[in-house]
Amino acid sequence: MELFRFLAFLAAVLPVAYGAPTQATNSLHPKLLAAMKRDLGLDAEQAAARVSRDISASEIIEQLRTTAGNSFAGAWIAEDGTTLNVAVTDQALASEVTAAGATPAIVANSLSKLQDAKQALDNIDIEQPKTLATDSANVGIAAYYVDVAANKLIIEALSGSTAHAESLASQVGLAASEFEVKTVETMPTTFATVVGGDAYYIDNVARCSVGFSVTTGFVSAGHCGTAGSSATTTSGASLGTFSGSVFPGNADMSYIRTVSGTTLSGYIDGYGSGNLPVSGSTASATGASICRSGSTSGVHCGTVRALGATVTYAEGRVTGLTQTNVCAEPGDSGGSFYTGAQAQGVTSGGSGDCTSGGTTYFQPVNEILSTYSLTLVKA
């Protein structure tokens, strides 16, 4: 199928009070249901209920974020998929959290405090000084993000950089109880590749996956191409040109303005089971179910693990990404992340693969839309 015939995404789901699924979720596409069954162990009824709860949780979180003000400490959906937890630093707010339909958690650190520390890390050089004794293969800060459930800043580092990570945490003013260093085996990589496949090509060399269609083109990952790069279909027909691109830095996003005559529809390729429609872009909470579609590995699902993560790629740091446990592989870059009917973002990079599993990050789509003043195409 030509790329321009399947630019975009998903079907309508109406938010309701947390825990009560809507009838609209019963229309989830069979391909999406199959992926959620395979990756999350949910049958059709459970998947529909989960998607409805995940989307409605976003409204409750925003309501309580406003109510709690500086005492707001983040929110997350528990692993059981049925409990929305909202953390606050003021015990007096617990009753308001409960009244809104969430479970209160009283913690020591506000979300703003931990986010400020993360921002401070973003603003300094985190490279570890090299010495004769340094094993460069074991050195590197892979990523860092706020874990709202743990109420800490998490720093992921290779084994040779754990002491350096601790030093960085101290440098931005965090006490030992306010951060955690996790050892990882590999550094993240982006998922661009030169292997052919059913996707779009950049300058007739690299391959990426389309994210979402907008009224004048489509969006994808920034590392896929720079402003002025060409985009073509798998058969070599012109799709358009990269009009804007950011990578590395404060985003991994791009906007490709398509040529006249390109069909831009509100669907994404379902990889053998029809196309999946999209109806909006309400952002999902930590712990929410989420799925990804890409030209190499097709459709896979998992959950959101952290918001606002900073990731260190070989090309440099990228801030503001969302961490998930959904797998991805080379060529999936730029592809779409979505929760039920709601577009979430475009695939950036990560580690692992869809055989052994892994961690994947995505660029939130709403930032792309606002940066380039774009309008999402809906089914």
mmCIF file of C-alpha atoms in Angstrom:
data_model
loop_
_atom_site.group_PDB
_atom_site.id
_atom_site.type_symbol
_atom_site.label_atom_id
_atom_site.label_comp_id
_atom_site.label_asym_id
_atom_site.label_seq_id
_atom_site.Cartn_x
_atom_site.Cartn_y
_atom_site.Cartn_z
ATOM 1 C CA MET A 1 0.000 0.000 0.000
ATOM 2 C CA GLU A 2 1.390 3.416 -0.916
ATOM 3 C CA LEU A 3 2.282 5.611 2.046
ATOM 4 C CA PHE A 4 -0.079 8.434 1.100
ATOM 5 C CA ARG A 5 -3.033 6.046 1.410
ATOM 6 C CA PHE A 6 -2.531 5.427 5.111
ATOM 7 C CA LEU A 7 -1.216 8.653 6.665
ATOM 8 C CA ALA A 8 -2.579 8.802 10.293
ATOM 9 C CA PHE A 9 -4.822 7.208 12.979
ATOM 10 C CA LEU A 10 -7.615 6.085 15.378
ATOM 11 C CA ALA A 11 -11.381 6.019 16.358
ATOM 12 C CA ALA A 12 -13.553 8.013 18.795
ATOM 13 C CA VAL A 13 -13.625 7.335 22.516
ATOM 14 C CA LEU A 14 -15.503 9.689 24.845
ATOM 15 C CA PRO A 15 -13.975 10.366 28.294
ATOM 16 C CA VAL A 16 -16.133 9.508 31.305
ATOM 17 C CA ALA A 17 -15.716 9.169 35.036
ATOM 18 C CA TYR A 18 -12.706 7.013 35.810
ATOM 19 C CA GLY A 19 -13.590 3.334 35.907
ATOM 20 C CA ALA A 20 -16.740 3.434 33.722
ATOM 21 C CA PRO A 21 -16.142 2.332 30.107
ATOM 22 C CA THR A 22 -18.138 3.960 27.308
ATOM 23 C CA GLN A 23 -19.991 2.211 24.543
ATOM 24 C CA ALA A 24 -17.765 3.950 21.992
ATOM 25 C CA THR A 25 -14.778 1.873 23.044
ATOM 26 C CA ASN A 26 -16.555 -1.249 21.815
ATOM 27 C CA SER A 27 -15.658 -0.082 18.308
ATOM 28 C CA LEU A 28 -11.910 -0.500 18.870
ATOM 29 C CA HIS A 29 -10.383 -1.893 15.719
ATOM 30 C CA PRO A 30 -9.770 -5.691 15.672
ATOM 31 C CA LYS A 31 -6.062 -5.106 14.940
ATOM 32 C CA LEU A 32 -5.727 -2.914 18.021
ATOM 33 C CA LEU A 33 -7.642 -5.438 20.127
ATOM 34 C CA ALA A 34 -5.368 -8.234 18.900
ATOM 35 C CA ALA A 35 -2.238 -6.243 19.813
ATOM 36 C CA MET A 36 -3.586 -5.416 23.276
ATOM 37 C CA LYS A 37 -4.429 -9.086 23.830
ATOM 38 C CA ARG A 38 -0.928 -10.164 22.764
ATOM 39 C CA ASP A 39 1.039 -7.505 24.658
ATOM 40 C CA LEU A 40 -1.226 -6.700 27.631
ATOM 41 C CA GLY A 41 -3.167 -9.956 28.049
ATOM 42 C CA LEU A 42 -6.556 -8.233 27.689
ATOM 43 C CA ASP A 43 -9.631 -9.631 25.991
ATOM 44 C CA ALA A 44 -11.872 -7.338 23.911
ATOM 45 C CA GLU A 45 -14.079 -6.253 26.813
ATOM 46 C CA GLN A 46 -11.109 -5.619 29.085
ATOM 47 C CA ALA A 47 -9.267 -3.675 26.377
ATOM 48 C CA ALA A 48 -12.277 -1.445 25.721
ATOM 49 C CA ALA A 49 -12.681 -0.724 29.429
ATOM 50 C CA ARG A 50 -8.950 -0.050 29.845
ATOM 51 C CA VAL A 51 -8.813 2.448 26.987
ATOM 52 C CA SER A 52 -11.863 4.288 28.291
ATOM 53 C CA ARG A 53 -10.391 4.544 31.797
ATOM 54 C CA ASP A 54 -6.994 5.646 30.496
ATOM 55 C CA ILE A 55 -8.464 8.495 28.506
ATOM 56 C CA SER A 56 -10.844 9.699 31.210
ATOM 57 C CA ALA A 57 -7.965 9.672 33.732
ATOM 58 C CA SER A 58 -6.328 12.550 31.866
ATOM 59 C CA GLU A 59 -9.237 14.884 32.650
ATOM 60 C CA ILE A 60 -9.249 13.953 36.330
ATOM 61 C CA ILE A 61 -5.494 14.539 36.559
ATOM 62 C CA GLU A 62 -5.748 17.999 35.022
ATOM 63 C CA GLN A 63 -8.601 18.881 37.384
ATOM 64 C CA LEU A 64 -6.573 17.842 40.432
ATOM 65 C CA ARG A 65 -3.384 19.475 39.129
ATOM 66 C CA THR A 66 -5.263 22.792 39.223
ATOM 67 C CA THR A 67 -6.843 22.123 42.621
ATOM 68 C CA ALA A 68 -3.592 21.044 44.306
ATOM 69 C CA GLY A 69 -1.405 23.765 42.826
ATOM 70 C CA ASN A 70 2.168 23.585 44.162
ATOM 71 C CA SER A 71 1.235 20.547 46.266
ATOM 72 C CA PHE A 72 0.577 18.421 43.167
ATOM 73 C CA ALA A 73 3.134 15.605 42.981
ATOM 74 C CA GLY A 74 2.088 13.719 39.857
ATOM 75 C CA ALA A 75 -0.322 10.941 38.933
ATOM 76 C CA TRP A 76 -0.160 7.422 37.581
ATOM 77 C CA ILE A 77 -2.396 4.508 36.684
ATOM 78 C CA ALA A 78 -1.563 1.396 38.692
ATOM 79 C CA GLU A 79 -0.385 -1.787 36.997
ATOM 80 C CA ASP A 80 -3.823 -3.329 37.431
ATOM 81 C CA GLY A 81 -5.114 -0.666 35.036
ATOM 82 C CA THR A 82 -8.086 0.174 37.267
ATOM 83 C CA THR A 83 -6.685 2.513 39.917
ATOM 84 C CA LEU A 84 -5.757 6.146 39.301
ATOM 85 C CA ASN A 85 -3.293 7.392 41.913
ATOM 86 C CA VAL A 86 -2.759 11.108 42.481
ATOM 87 C CA ALA A 87 0.109 12.219 44.721
ATOM 88 C CA VAL A 88 0.062 15.405 46.794
ATOM 89 C CA THR A 89 2.339 16.812 49.459
ATOM 90 C CA ASP A 90 -0.507 18.185 51.588
ATOM 91 C CA GLN A 91 -2.554 15.661 53.605
ATOM 92 C CA ALA A 92 -5.478 18.107 53.631
ATOM 93 C CA LEU A 93 -5.961 17.568 49.891
ATOM 94 C CA ALA A 94 -6.527 13.812 50.219
ATOM 95 C CA SER A 95 -10.301 14.171 50.492
ATOM 96 C CA GLU A 96 -10.442 16.220 47.283
ATOM 97 C CA VAL A 97 -8.461 13.565 45.444
ATOM 98 C CA THR A 98 -10.852 10.892 46.680
ATOM 99 C CA ALA A 99 -13.902 12.959 45.747
ATOM 100 C CA ALA A 100 -12.584 13.253 42.178
ATOM 101 C CA GLY A 101 -12.483 9.453 41.883
ATOM 102 C CA ALA A 102 -8.750 8.895 42.425
ATOM 103 C CA THR A 103 -6.656 7.328 45.183
ATOM 104 C CA PRO A 104 -4.538 9.845 47.143
ATOM 105 C CA ALA A 105 -0.852 9.306 47.912
ATOM 106 C CA ILE A 106 0.880 11.640 50.355
ATOM 107 C CA VAL A 107 4.527 12.155 49.377
ATOM 108 C CA ALA A 108 7.461 14.365 50.327
ATOM 109 C CA ASN A 109 8.402 15.947 46.994
ATOM 110 C CA SER A 110 6.188 18.067 44.752
ATOM 111 C CA LEU A 111 6.264 17.378 41.035
ATOM 112 C CA SER A 112 7.573 20.887 40.389
ATOM 113 C CA LYS A 113 10.566 20.295 42.695
ATOM 114 C CA LEU A 114 11.610 17.140 40.862
ATOM 115 C CA GLN A 115 10.945 18.696 37.457
ATOM 116 C CA ASP A 116 13.107 21.682 38.400
ATOM 117 C CA ALA A 117 15.954 19.309 39.262
ATOM 118 C CA LYS A 118 15.525 17.545 35.924
ATOM 119 C CA GLN A 119 15.520 20.908 34.155
ATOM 120 C CA ALA A 120 18.755 21.776 35.933
ATOM 121 C CA LEU A 121 20.293 18.561 34.565
ATOM 122 C CA ASP A 122 19.088 19.509 31.094
ATOM 123 C CA ASN A 123 20.969 22.778 31.405
ATOM 124 C CA ILE A 124 24.383 21.377 32.362
ATOM 125 C CA ASP A 125 26.999 19.234 30.656
ATOM 126 C CA ILE A 126 26.384 15.658 31.801
ATOM 127 C CA GLU A 127 29.294 14.095 29.907
ATOM 128 C CA GLN A 128 31.595 12.114 32.176
ATOM 129 C CA PRO A 129 35.214 13.290 32.090
ATOM 130 C CA LYS A 130 37.420 10.743 30.324
ATOM 131 C CA THR A 131 40.513 9.416 32.103
ATOM 132 C CA LEU A 132 43.093 6.786 31.246
ATOM 133 C CA ALA A 133 41.234 4.397 33.530
ATOM 134 C CA THR A 134 37.872 5.034 31.905
ATOM 135 C CA ASP A 135 36.290 2.169 29.952
ATOM 136 C CA SER A 136 34.386 4.215 27.348
ATOM 137 C CA ALA A 137 32.198 1.232 26.448
ATOM 138 C CA ASN A 138 30.813 1.209 29.994
ATOM 139 C CA VAL A 139 30.326 4.958 30.369
ATOM 140 C CA GLY A 140 27.227 7.003 29.662
ATOM 141 C CA ILE A 141 24.094 8.615 31.112
ATOM 142 C CA ALA A 142 21.313 6.955 29.096
ATOM 143 C CA ALA A 143 18.245 8.860 30.281
ATOM 144 C CA TYR A 144 16.665 10.611 33.239
ATOM 145 C CA TYR A 145 13.077 11.344 34.167
ATOM 146 C CA VAL A 146 10.705 11.898 37.075
ATOM 147 C CA ASP A 147 9.138 8.678 38.383
ATOM 148 C CA VAL A 148 5.932 9.967 39.961
ATOM 149 C CA ALA A 149 5.098 6.659 41.652
ATOM 150 C CA ALA A 150 8.518 6.524 43.331
ATOM 151 C CA ASN A 151 8.462 10.308 43.945
ATOM 152 C CA LYS A 152 12.056 10.506 42.742
ATOM 153 C CA LEU A 153 14.215 11.593 39.835
ATOM 154 C CA ILE A 154 15.498 8.458 38.101
ATOM 155 C CA ILE A 155 18.874 8.527 36.332
ATOM 156 C CA GLU A 156 19.650 5.574 34.051
ATOM 157 C CA ALA A 157 23.373 5.011 33.530
ATOM 158 C CA LEU A 158 25.822 2.426 32.233
ATOM 159 C CA SER A 159 27.762 0.595 34.960
ATOM 160 C CA GLY A 160 30.806 2.843 34.639
ATOM 161 C CA SER A 161 28.743 5.986 35.219
ATOM 162 C CA THR A 162 26.758 5.227 38.379
ATOM 163 C CA ALA A 163 29.060 7.340 40.561
ATOM 164 C CA HIS A 164 28.912 10.122 37.978
ATOM 165 C CA ALA A 165 25.106 9.950 38.013
ATOM 166 C CA GLU A 166 25.084 10.296 41.803
ATOM 167 C CA SER A 167 27.377 13.304 41.509
ATOM 168 C CA LEU A 168 25.042 14.908 38.967
ATOM 169 C CA ALA A 169 22.062 14.424 41.279
ATOM 170 C CA SER A 170 23.951 16.100 44.100
ATOM 171 C CA GLN A 171 24.993 18.893 41.750
ATOM 172 C CA VAL A 172 21.360 19.826 41.078
ATOM 173 C CA GLY A 173 20.515 19.808 44.778
ATOM 174 C CA LEU A 174 18.869 16.424 45.286
ATOM 175 C CA ALA A 175 19.211 14.526 48.550
ATOM 176 C CA ALA A 176 19.820 10.773 48.534
ATOM 177 C CA SER A 177 16.131 10.081 49.157
ATOM 178 C CA GLU A 178 15.077 12.199 46.173
ATOM 179 C CA PHE A 179 16.778 10.311 43.356
ATOM 180 C CA GLU A 180 17.703 6.796 42.259
ATOM 181 C CA VAL A 181 20.388 5.607 39.850
ATOM 182 C CA LYS A 182 19.427 2.590 37.744
ATOM 183 C CA THR A 183 22.064 0.642 35.824
ATOM 184 C CA VAL A 184 21.253 -0.165 32.196
ATOM 185 C CA GLU A 185 23.208 -2.316 29.765
ATOM 186 C CA THR A 186 23.011 -0.221 26.596
ATOM 187 C CA MET A 187 22.579 3.371 25.479
ATOM 188 C CA PRO A 188 19.397 4.282 23.567
ATOM 189 C CA THR A 189 19.540 4.596 19.783
ATOM 190 C CA THR A 190 17.200 6.097 17.241
ATOM 191 C CA PHE A 191 15.302 3.692 14.981
ATOM 192 C CA ALA A 192 16.178 5.081 11.549
ATOM 193 C CA THR A 193 17.557 2.580 9.012
ATOM 194 C CA VAL A 194 18.480 2.193 5.325
ATOM 195 C CA VAL A 195 16.692 -1.145 4.984
ATOM 196 C CA GLY A 196 13.771 -1.013 2.529
ATOM 197 C CA GLY A 197 10.193 -1.524 3.640
ATOM 198 C CA ASP A 198 6.652 -0.227 3.556
ATOM 199 C CA ALA A 199 7.225 3.316 4.756
ATOM 200 C CA TYR A 200 8.641 6.574 3.446
ATOM 201 C CA TYR A 201 12.174 7.344 2.387
ATOM 202 C CA ILE A 202 14.331 10.359 3.128
ATOM 203 C CA ASP A 203 16.578 11.593 0.301
ATOM 204 C CA ASN A 204 16.137 8.127 -1.268
ATOM 205 C CA VAL A 205 18.410 6.624 1.398
ATOM 206 C CA ALA A 206 17.025 6.346 4.943
ATOM 207 C CA ARG A 207 13.662 4.844 5.892
ATOM 208 C CA CYS A 208 11.273 5.996 8.608
ATOM 209 C CA SER A 209 7.600 5.564 9.437
ATOM 210 C CA VAL A 210 4.874 8.148 9.123
ATOM 211 C CA GLY A 211 3.370 9.471 12.332
ATOM 212 C CA PHE A 212 0.096 11.353 11.869
ATOM 213 C CA SER A 213 -1.367 13.212 8.947
ATOM 214 C CA VAL A 214 -2.114 16.902 9.295
ATOM 215 C CA THR A 215 -4.075 19.067 6.899
ATOM 216 C CA THR A 216 -0.969 20.066 4.939
ATOM 217 C CA GLY A 217 1.227 16.967 5.271
ATOM 218 C CA PHE A 218 2.344 14.647 8.049
ATOM 219 C CA VAL A 219 4.521 14.585 11.147
ATOM 220 C CA SER A 220 7.342 12.235 12.047
ATOM 221 C CA ALA A 221 10.586 12.119 14.036
ATOM 222 C CA GLY A 222 13.177 14.872 13.750
ATOM 223 C CA HIS A 223 16.115 12.506 13.396
ATOM 224 C CA CYS A 224 14.561 11.123 10.215
ATOM 225 C CA GLY A 225 15.464 14.204 8.177
ATOM 226 C CA THR A 226 16.430 17.864 8.232
ATOM 227 C CA ALA A 227 14.666 20.867 6.726
ATOM 228 C CA GLY A 228 14.875 20.576 2.944
ATOM 229 C CA SER A 229 15.236 16.774 2.868
ATOM 230 C CA SER A 230 12.976 15.010 0.389
ATOM 231 C CA ALA A 231 10.335 12.444 1.318
ATOM 232 C CA THR A 232 9.226 9.774 -1.159
ATOM 233 C CA THR A 233 6.987 6.710 -1.236
ATOM 234 C CA THR A 234 8.380 3.200 -1.464
ATOM 235 C CA SER A 235 7.923 3.354 -5.236
ATOM 236 C CA GLY A 236 9.914 6.589 -5.485
ATOM 237 C CA ALA A 237 6.998 8.994 -5.982
ATOM 238 C CA SER A 238 7.458 12.395 -4.340
ATOM 239 C CA LEU A 239 5.588 12.948 -1.075
ATOM 240 C CA GLY A 240 7.028 16.333 -0.219
ATOM 241 C CA THR A 241 9.799 18.044 1.711
ATOM 242 C CA PHE A 242 10.778 18.366 5.362
ATOM 243 C CA SER A 243 9.510 21.834 6.244
ATOM 244 C CA GLY A 244 10.743 21.738 9.837
ATOM 245 C CA SER A 245 12.848 19.431 11.993
ATOM 246 C CA VAL A 246 14.222 19.457 15.547
ATOM 247 C CA PHE A 247 16.814 16.911 16.730
ATOM 248 C CA PRO A 248 18.639 16.698 19.069
ATOM 249 C CA GLY A 249 17.664 19.318 21.655
ATOM 250 C CA ASN A 250 14.231 20.039 23.085
ATOM 251 C CA ALA A 251 12.382 17.633 20.759
ATOM 252 C CA ASP A 252 12.645 14.850 18.180
ATOM 253 C CA MET A 253 10.036 16.048 15.707
ATOM 254 C CA SER A 254 9.580 16.901 12.057
ATOM 255 C CA TYR A 255 6.892 18.222 9.762
ATOM 256 C CA ILE A 256 6.778 17.112 6.129
ATOM 257 C CA ARG A 257 4.729 19.361 3.844
ATOM 258 C CA THR A 258 3.310 17.150 1.112
ATOM 259 C CA VAL A 259 2.963 17.887 -2.597
ATOM 260 C CA SER A 260 -0.337 18.736 -4.242
ATOM 261 C CA GLY A 261 -2.528 15.694 -4.898
ATOM 262 C CA THR A 262 -1.393 13.686 -1.848
ATOM 263 C CA THR A 263 -4.307 12.047 -0.036
ATOM 264 C CA LEU A 264 -4.178 12.821 3.688
ATOM 265 C CA SER A 265 -6.655 10.746 5.670
ATOM 266 C CA GLY A 266 -7.281 10.246 9.363
ATOM 267 C CA TYR A 267 -6.072 6.648 9.419
ATOM 268 C CA ILE A 268 -2.975 4.587 10.018
ATOM 269 C CA ASP A 269 -1.963 1.311 8.402
ATOM 270 C CA GLY A 270 -3.300 -1.630 10.423
ATOM 271 C CA TYR A 271 -0.767 -4.049 8.888
ATOM 272 C CA GLY A 272 -3.055 -6.668 7.424
ATOM 273 C CA SER A 273 -6.278 -5.932 9.284
ATOM 274 C CA GLY A 274 -7.521 -2.688 7.774
ATOM 275 C CA ASN A 275 -6.833 0.890 8.737
ATOM 276 C CA LEU A 276 -7.196 2.425 12.207
ATOM 277 C CA PRO A 277 -8.978 5.792 12.517
ATOM 278 C CA VAL A 278 -8.014 8.654 14.895
ATOM 279 C CA SER A 279 -10.263 11.214 16.542
ATOM 280 C CA GLY A 280 -8.109 13.410 18.794
ATOM 281 C CA SER A 281 -4.888 13.860 20.759
ATOM 282 C CA THR A 282 -5.705 13.805 24.484
ATOM 283 C CA ALA A 283 -2.437 12.954 26.235
ATOM 284 C CA SER A 284 -2.355 9.768 28.348
ATOM 285 C CA ALA A 285 -1.133 9.512 31.940
ATOM 286 C CA THR A 286 1.718 7.492 33.369
ATOM 287 C CA GLY A 287 0.585 3.870 33.546
ATOM 288 C CA ALA A 288 -1.933 4.198 30.713
ATOM 289 C CA SER A 289 -2.130 1.577 27.988
ATOM 290 C CA ILE A 290 -0.572 2.636 24.697
ATOM 291 C CA CYS A 291 0.092 1.095 21.289
ATOM 292 C CA ARG A 292 2.546 1.832 18.490
ATOM 293 C CA SER A 293 2.474 1.212 14.751
ATOM 294 C CA GLY A 294 5.602 1.175 12.601
ATOM 295 C CA SER A 295 6.725 -0.031 9.202
ATOM 296 C CA THR A 296 9.207 -2.618 10.510
ATOM 297 C CA SER A 297 7.426 -4.352 13.382
ATOM 298 C CA GLY A 298 3.772 -3.454 12.859
ATOM 299 C CA VAL A 299 1.484 -2.921 15.858
ATOM 300 C CA HIS A 300 2.663 -3.475 19.445
ATOM 301 C CA CYS A 301 1.273 -2.349 22.810
ATOM 302 C CA GLY A 302 2.391 -1.678 26.363
ATOM 303 C CA THR A 303 2.119 1.092 28.949
ATOM 304 C CA VAL A 304 3.406 4.613 29.539
ATOM 305 C CA ARG A 305 6.275 4.513 32.037
ATOM 306 C CA ALA A 306 7.316 8.182 32.453
ATOM 307 C CA LEU A 307 6.561 11.634 31.058
ATOM 308 C CA GLY A 308 9.062 14.362 30.195
ATOM 309 C CA ALA A 309 12.108 12.077 29.996
ATOM 310 C CA THR A 310 15.492 13.256 28.763
ATOM 311 C CA VAL A 311 17.298 10.710 26.567
ATOM 312 C CA THR A 312 20.942 10.644 25.517
ATOM 313 C CA TYR A 313 21.454 9.492 21.913
ATOM 314 C CA ALA A 314 24.767 9.391 20.072
ATOM 315 C CA GLU A 315 23.732 12.630 18.365
ATOM 316 C CA GLY A 316 22.992 14.408 21.669
ATOM 317 C CA ARG A 317 20.383 14.790 24.381
ATOM 318 C CA VAL A 318 16.663 15.100 23.642
ATOM 319 C CA THR A 319 14.303 16.449 26.290
ATOM 320 C CA GLY A 320 10.546 16.114 26.718
ATOM 321 C CA LEU A 321 10.084 12.527 25.515
ATOM 322 C CA THR A 322 7.658 9.941 26.919
ATOM 323 C CA GLN A 323 9.069 6.578 28.032
ATOM 324 C CA THR A 324 7.160 3.349 27.329
ATOM 325 C CA ASN A 325 7.770 -0.391 27.510
ATOM 326 C CA VAL A 326 6.465 -0.892 23.957
ATOM 327 C CA CYS A 327 9.009 -2.540 21.678
ATOM 328 C CA ALA A 328 10.270 -1.006 18.419
ATOM 329 C CA GLU A 329 12.893 -1.720 15.773
ATOM 330 C CA PRO A 330 14.930 0.130 13.118
ATOM 331 C CA GLY A 331 12.604 1.688 10.563
ATOM 332 C CA ASP A 332 9.812 2.260 13.112
ATOM 333 C CA SER A 333 11.134 5.782 13.774
ATOM 334 C CA GLY A 334 8.507 8.451 13.356
ATOM 335 C CA GLY A 335 5.678 5.937 13.598
ATOM 336 C CA SER A 336 2.543 6.566 15.584
ATOM 337 C CA PHE A 337 1.832 6.036 19.279
ATOM 338 C CA TYR A 338 -1.813 6.077 20.352
ATOM 339 C CA THR A 339 -4.165 5.219 23.201
ATOM 340 C CA GLY A 340 -7.503 4.038 21.888
ATOM 341 C CA ALA A 341 -8.768 6.835 19.648
ATOM 342 C CA GLN A 342 -6.223 9.392 20.802
ATOM 343 C CA ALA A 343 -2.963 10.181 19.007
ATOM 344 C CA GLN A 344 -0.071 10.384 21.492
ATOM 345 C CA GLY A 345 3.195 10.893 19.630
ATOM 346 C CA VAL A 346 5.811 9.744 17.131
ATOM 347 C CA THR A 347 8.441 7.090 17.791
ATOM 348 C CA SER A 348 11.847 8.499 18.701
ATOM 349 C CA GLY A 349 14.187 5.694 19.807
ATOM 350 C CA GLY A 350 15.146 3.371 22.613
ATOM 351 C CA SER A 351 16.717 -0.025 23.197
ATOM 352 C CA GLY A 352 15.835 -3.678 22.644
ATOM 353 C CA ASP A 353 13.636 -5.150 19.933
ATOM 354 C CA CYS A 354 10.301 -6.903 19.442
ATOM 355 C CA THR A 355 11.792 -10.345 20.063
ATOM 356 C CA SER A 356 13.298 -9.681 23.475
ATOM 357 C CA GLY A 357 11.295 -6.543 24.355
ATOM 358 C CA GLY A 358 12.658 -3.146 25.186
ATOM 359 C CA THR A 359 12.162 0.497 26.088
ATOM 360 C CA THR A 360 10.952 3.017 23.522
ATOM 361 C CA TYR A 361 10.541 6.784 23.724
ATOM 362 C CA PHE A 362 8.162 8.968 21.754
ATOM 363 C CA GLN A 363 7.849 12.657 20.990
ATOM 364 C CA PRO A 364 4.429 13.929 22.149
ATOM 365 C CA VAL A 365 2.330 14.904 19.137
ATOM 366 C CA ASN A 366 0.663 17.943 20.697
ATOM 367 C CA GLU A 367 4.028 19.706 20.914
ATOM 368 C CA ILE A 368 4.579 19.074 17.204
ATOM 369 C CA LEU A 369 1.138 20.410 16.334
ATOM 370 C CA SER A 370 1.624 23.578 18.387
ATOM 371 C CA THR A 371 5.208 24.202 17.234
ATOM 372 C CA TYR A 372 4.321 24.154 13.545
ATOM 373 C CA SER A 373 0.701 25.380 13.937
ATOM 374 C CA LEU A 374 -0.688 22.180 12.443
ATOM 375 C CA THR A 375 -4.139 20.602 12.546
ATOM 376 C CA LEU A 376 -4.503 16.859 13.003
ATOM 377 C CA VAL A 377 -6.544 15.055 10.328
ATOM 378 C CA LYS A 378 -9.293 12.998 11.973
ATOM 379 C CA ALA A 379 -11.401 10.137 10.659
#
